[in-house]
Coordinates of C-alpha atoms in Angstrom, one line a residue:
M288 CA 25.6 10.2 -6.9
D289 CA 22.1 9.2 -5.9
I290 CA 20.5 6.7 -8.4
C291 CA 17.2 8.3 -8.0
L292 CA 18.4 11.5 -9.5
I293 CA 19.4 9.7 -12.7
S294 CA 16.2 7.7 -12.8
T295 CA 14.5 10.9 -12.9
F296 CA 16.5 12.4 -15.5
L297 CA 15.7 9.6 -17.8
E298 CA 12.1 9.4 -16.9
V299 CA 12.0 13.2 -17.8
N300 CA 13.8 12.7 -21.0
R301 CA 11.4 9.9 -22.0
T302 CA 8.3 11.6 -21.4
R303 CA 9.5 15.2 -22.1
H304 CA 7.1 16.4 -19.5
F305 CA 7.8 17.0 -16.0
G306 CA 4.3 16.4 -14.9
R307 CA 4.0 13.0 -16.5
A308 CA 7.3 12.0 -15.1
A309 CA 6.3 12.9 -11.8
E310 CA 3.0 10.8 -12.1
N311 CA 4.9 8.0 -13.4
L312 CA 7.4 8.2 -10.5
F313 CA 4.7 8.7 -7.7
L314 CA 6.3 12.1 -7.0
T315 CA 5.0 15.8 -7.2
Q316 CA 6.2 17.9 -10.0
S317 CA 8.0 20.1 -7.7
A318 CA 10.1 16.8 -6.3
V319 CA 11.1 16.0 -9.8
S320 CA 12.2 19.5 -10.8
A321 CA 14.1 19.4 -7.6
R322 CA 15.8 16.4 -8.4
I323 CA 16.7 17.5 -11.8
R324 CA 18.0 20.7 -10.2
Q325 CA 20.1 18.9 -8.0
L326 CA 21.6 16.6 -10.6
E327 CA 22.6 19.6 -12.6
Q328 CA 24.1 21.1 -9.8
Q329 CA 26.2 18.0 -9.0
L330 CA 27.3 17.7 -12.7
G331 CA 27.9 21.5 -13.3
V332 CA 25.8 21.7 -16.4
S333 CA 22.2 22.3 -17.4
L334 CA 20.6 19.1 -18.7
F335 CA 17.3 20.5 -20.3
V336 CA 16.1 23.3 -22.1
R337 CA 12.8 24.4 -20.6
R338 CA 10.2 26.1 -22.7
R339 CA 6.5 26.0 -22.4
N340 CA 5.4 22.5 -23.4
D341 CA 8.7 21.7 -24.9
I342 CA 11.4 20.0 -22.9
R343 CA 14.5 19.2 -24.8
L344 CA 18.0 17.9 -23.8
T345 CA 20.9 20.3 -23.9
F346 CA 24.0 19.4 -25.7
A347 CA 25.6 18.5 -22.2
G348 CA 22.4 16.3 -21.5
R349 CA 22.5 14.5 -24.7
R350 CA 26.1 13.6 -24.0
F351 CA 25.1 12.5 -20.3
L352 CA 22.2 10.4 -21.6
S353 CA 24.2 7.1 -22.5
H354 CA 26.1 7.4 -19.2
A355 CA 22.8 7.7 -17.3
E356 CA 21.2 4.6 -19.1
R357 CA 24.6 2.7 -18.3
I358 CA 24.6 3.7 -14.8
V359 CA 20.9 2.7 -14.1
L360 CA 21.4 -0.5 -15.9
A361 CA 24.4 -1.8 -14.0
W362 CA 22.6 -0.6 -10.7
Q363 CA 19.6 -3.0 -11.9
E364 CA 21.8 -5.8 -12.5
A365 CA 23.6 -5.6 -9.3
R366 CA 20.3 -5.4 -7.4
S367 CA 18.9 -8.3 -9.4
E368 CA 21.8 -10.4 -8.8
L369 CA 21.9 -9.4 -4.9
T370 CA 18.1 -10.2 -4.7
N371 CA 18.7 -13.7 -6.3
V372 CA 21.2 -14.4 -3.5
T373 CA 19.2 -13.4 -0.6
Q374 CA 15.6 -14.3 -1.8
A375 CA 16.1 -17.8 -1.1
D376 CA 15.9 -17.2 2.7
S377 CA 14.1 -13.8 3.0
L378 CA 10.4 -12.4 2.2
S379 CA 9.4 -8.9 2.4
V380 CA 5.8 -7.8 2.5
G381 CA 4.4 -4.5 2.9
A382 CA 0.7 -3.4 3.3
V383 CA -1.3 -0.1 3.7
P384 CA -2.3 0.9 7.1
A385 CA -5.9 -0.6 6.9
L386 CA -4.7 -4.1 6.0
W387 CA -2.2 -4.6 8.7
D388 CA -4.4 -5.6 11.6
V389 CA -6.7 -7.4 8.9
V390 CA -4.4 -9.3 7.0
I391 CA -0.6 -9.1 7.7
E392 CA -0.9 -9.8 11.5
P393 CA -3.0 -12.9 11.5
W394 CA -0.7 -14.3 8.6
L395 CA 2.6 -13.6 9.9
A396 CA 2.5 -16.3 12.6
Q397 CA 1.3 -18.7 9.8
T398 CA 4.1 -17.8 7.6
V399 CA 6.6 -17.9 10.3
D400 CA 5.4 -21.3 11.2
R401 CA 5.2 -22.6 7.7
Y402 CA 8.7 -21.2 6.6
P403 CA 10.8 -21.2 9.8
E404 CA 14.0 -20.9 7.7
V405 CA 12.8 -17.7 6.0
T406 CA 13.3 -14.3 7.6
I407 CA 10.1 -12.2 7.2
W408 CA 10.3 -8.5 6.6
A409 CA 6.9 -6.8 7.2
D410 CA 6.3 -2.9 6.6
I411 CA 3.3 -0.7 6.6
D412 CA 3.3 2.5 4.4
G413 CA 1.0 4.6 2.1
P414 CA 0.2 3.1 -1.3
Q415 CA 2.4 5.3 -3.5
S416 CA 5.4 4.8 -1.1
L417 CA 4.9 0.9 -1.1
Q418 CA 4.7 0.8 -4.9
R419 CA 8.0 2.6 -5.3
K420 CA 9.7 0.2 -2.6
I421 CA 8.3 -2.6 -4.7
L422 CA 9.8 -1.2 -7.8
D423 CA 13.0 -0.5 -6.1
G424 CA 13.3 -4.4 -5.1
A425 CA 13.1 -3.3 -1.1
L426 CA 9.6 -5.3 -0.9
N427 CA 8.7 -8.6 -2.7
L428 CA 4.9 -7.9 -2.5
G429 CA 2.5 -5.1 -1.5
L430 CA -1.1 -5.5 -0.5
F431 CA -3.5 -2.8 -1.6
L432 CA -7.1 -2.0 -1.5
E433 CA -6.9 -0.5 -5.0
P434 CA -4.9 -1.8 -7.7
P435 CA -1.8 -0.3 -8.6
R436 CA -1.8 2.4 -11.3
T437 CA 1.3 1.5 -13.2
D438 CA 2.1 -0.9 -15.9
E439 CA 5.4 -1.6 -14.0
L440 CA 3.6 -3.7 -11.5
E441 CA 1.5 -6.7 -11.9
Y442 CA -1.4 -7.3 -9.5
R443 CA -3.6 -10.1 -8.2
E444 CA -7.0 -9.9 -6.9
L445 CA -7.0 -12.3 -3.8
G446 CA -10.4 -12.0 -2.6
S447 CA -12.8 -9.7 -1.0
M448 CA -13.7 -8.9 2.6
E449 CA -16.9 -8.3 4.1
L450 CA -17.5 -4.8 6.2
R451 CA -20.1 -4.3 8.4
L452 CA -21.3 -1.4 10.7
V453 CA -20.9 -2.3 14.3
S454 CA -21.3 -0.6 17.5
N455 CA -20.7 -0.8 21.2
R456 CA -24.3 -0.5 22.2
A457 CA -27.8 -0.9 20.5
M458 CA -28.5 1.5 18.1
G459 CA -31.9 2.4 17.1
D460 CA -31.1 3.0 13.2
V461 CA -28.2 3.4 10.9
D462 CA -28.6 7.3 11.0
E463 CA -28.1 7.3 14.9
A464 CA -24.8 5.1 14.1
L465 CA -23.5 7.3 11.5
G466 CA -23.9 10.3 13.4
A467 CA -22.4 11.4 16.5
G468 CA -19.6 8.9 17.2
Y469 CA -19.1 7.2 14.1
V470 CA -15.6 6.6 13.4
A471 CA -14.6 6.3 9.6
V472 CA -11.7 3.7 8.6
D473 CA -9.9 4.4 5.5
W474 CA -11.0 1.2 3.5
G475 CA -10.1 3.2 0.1
E476 CA -11.7 6.1 -1.9
R477 CA -14.1 3.3 -3.8
C478 CA -15.4 2.2 -0.2
E479 CA -16.1 5.6 1.0
A480 CA -18.1 6.3 -2.3
D481 CA -20.0 3.2 -2.1
L482 CA -21.0 4.3 1.4
A483 CA -21.8 7.8 0.3
R484 CA -24.3 6.8 -2.3
Q485 CA -26.4 4.6 0.3
V486 CA -26.3 6.7 3.2
R487 CA -25.1 9.9 4.9
A488 CA -22.1 9.6 7.2
Q489 CA -20.8 12.3 9.5
P490 CA -17.6 10.7 11.3
V491 CA -16.2 12.3 14.4
L492 CA -12.9 10.6 13.9
R493 CA -11.2 9.3 10.6
L494 CA -8.4 6.4 11.3
G495 CA -6.2 4.3 9.3
M496 CA -6.1 1.1 11.2
A497 CA -8.8 -1.3 12.1
R498 CA -7.5 -2.0 15.6
T499 CA -7.3 1.6 16.6
A500 CA -10.9 2.1 15.6
L501 CA -12.1 -0.8 17.6
A502 CA -10.2 0.4 20.6
H503 CA -11.7 3.8 20.3
L504 CA -15.2 2.1 19.8
L505 CA -14.9 0.0 22.9
R506 CA -13.5 2.8 25.0
R507 CA -15.3 5.8 23.9
G508 CA -18.4 4.3 22.4
G509 CA -19.6 4.8 18.7
A510 CA -19.8 2.7 15.4
A511 CA -17.5 1.7 12.7
Y512 CA -17.3 -0.4 9.6
L513 CA -15.1 -3.3 10.3
P514 CA -14.2 -6.7 8.6
T515 CA -16.6 -9.5 10.0
T516 CA -13.7 -11.7 10.3
F517 CA -11.9 -9.3 12.5
V518 CA -14.7 -8.8 14.9
A519 CA -16.4 -12.1 14.9
P520 CA -15.3 -13.0 18.6
L521 CA -16.7 -10.0 20.0
L522 CA -19.9 -10.1 18.3
A523 CA -20.1 -13.6 19.4
V524 CA -20.0 -12.6 23.1
G525 CA -22.0 -9.3 22.8
R526 CA -19.3 -6.8 23.5
I527 CA -20.2 -5.1 20.1
M528 CA -23.1 -5.7 17.8
L529 CA -24.4 -5.2 14.5
V530 CA -26.2 -1.8 13.4
P531 CA -29.5 -3.2 12.0
G532 CA -30.2 -2.2 8.5
A533 CA -27.1 -0.9 7.7
P534 CA -25.7 -1.6 4.2
K535 CA -23.1 -4.4 3.9
L536 CA -19.7 -3.3 2.1
S537 CA -17.2 -5.4 0.2
R538 CA -13.7 -4.6 -0.5
P539 CA -11.3 -6.4 -2.6
L540 CA -7.7 -7.1 -1.8
F541 CA -5.0 -6.7 -4.4
A542 CA -1.5 -8.1 -4.3
A543 CA 1.1 -6.3 -6.3
L544 CA 4.4 -7.5 -7.7
A545 CA 7.3 -6.0 -9.8
R546 CA 7.0 -7.5 -13.4
T547 CA 10.8 -7.4 -13.4
H548 CA 11.4 -9.3 -10.5
D549 CA 11.7 -13.0 -9.8
I550 CA 9.3 -14.3 -7.3
P551 CA 10.7 -16.5 -4.5
H552 CA 9.1 -20.0 -4.4
H553 CA 7.9 -19.4 -0.7
L554 CA 6.1 -16.1 -1.9
D555 CA 4.0 -17.8 -4.7
G556 CA 3.0 -20.3 -2.2
W557 CA 2.1 -17.7 0.2
L558 CA 0.1 -16.0 -2.3
R559 CA -1.9 -19.1 -3.6
S560 CA -2.9 -19.8 0.4
L561 CA -3.7 -16.3 1.0
S562 CA -7.7 -15.6 1.0
I563 CA -9.5 -12.9 2.6
T564 CA -12.5 -15.1 2.9
S565 CA -10.7 -17.5 5.0
L566 CA -8.6 -15.4 7.4
P567 CA -8.4 -16.9 10.7
E568 CA -10.5 -15.5 13.4
P569 CA -8.7 -14.3 16.7
K570 CA -9.2 -16.9 19.5
S571 CA -12.5 -16.3 21.3
E572 CA -10.7 -16.5 24.7
N573 CA -10.0 -13.4 26.1
V574 CA -11.9 -11.6 23.2
G575 CA -10.9 -8.3 24.5
A576 CA -7.3 -8.8 23.8
A577 CA -7.9 -10.9 20.6
N578 CA -7.5 -7.7 18.4
G579 CA -4.9 -6.0 20.4
V580 CA -7.7 -4.5 22.8
P581 CA -7.2 -5.1 26.7
A582 CA -9.7 -7.3 28.0
D583 CA -11.2 -4.8 30.3
V584 CA -11.7 -2.0 27.7
G585 CA -15.3 -1.1 27.6
S586 CA -16.2 -3.3 30.4
T587 CA -18.5 -1.8 33.0

């Protein structure tokens, strides 16, 4: 039996509402309903009496409740014990796509050098999926552009990164840069709202990763908001340039951890050392390849 089905049953019973249970579990309401139906099919009984604004346990549901609680508790204890066994020599970190190139990759090499005895697992996923993996114990830590919306996770603001509008050629003004050829990188809803209050952008393309946006910009032309540290080597040699008059944007970085899990000692040290403001810049030699972009891309 899938432990997720039982956890969903307990959450629906706790909230007495399929919609609120879905929100707390980072699922759609239809997915929660499907899980309950699947559990009922496996048990051969109905677990809930479903009336409008009145979700109650059936007699069978009440009998199953104590068993479900014991099953989930046993699972959590087993997972916690195994986590304590393995956390001494492993570290699992995830990030939303926009932070992979900018944060995770520059720090992977430093973490491997600093903790050669630790096996590093790095993952990339959407925010809701990352939160679920942290709560399930699959990840020690997740990096986000927005603080998690659940009390089950604690988060720390690690710093902020500056975003500047850059282009592959001289632009006359901001309107030109944000018109034809503008590539919008997903830096989160707040960032997009901040930009919309100041200028009008008409993106030709929307992307989730900084490196992909930079590669497109160099190959096809255009403009994009990218972190200053990420593009510093290319700015230094004139392969890209700042768009004059464009507003600067600032994005915070949040680390999220499960409140119920112990923090590996090497993770706590890694968090203390992590700072967006001091992210290492790629080496200036062969700057085209410094950000995963072939050196001859964009050359004439």
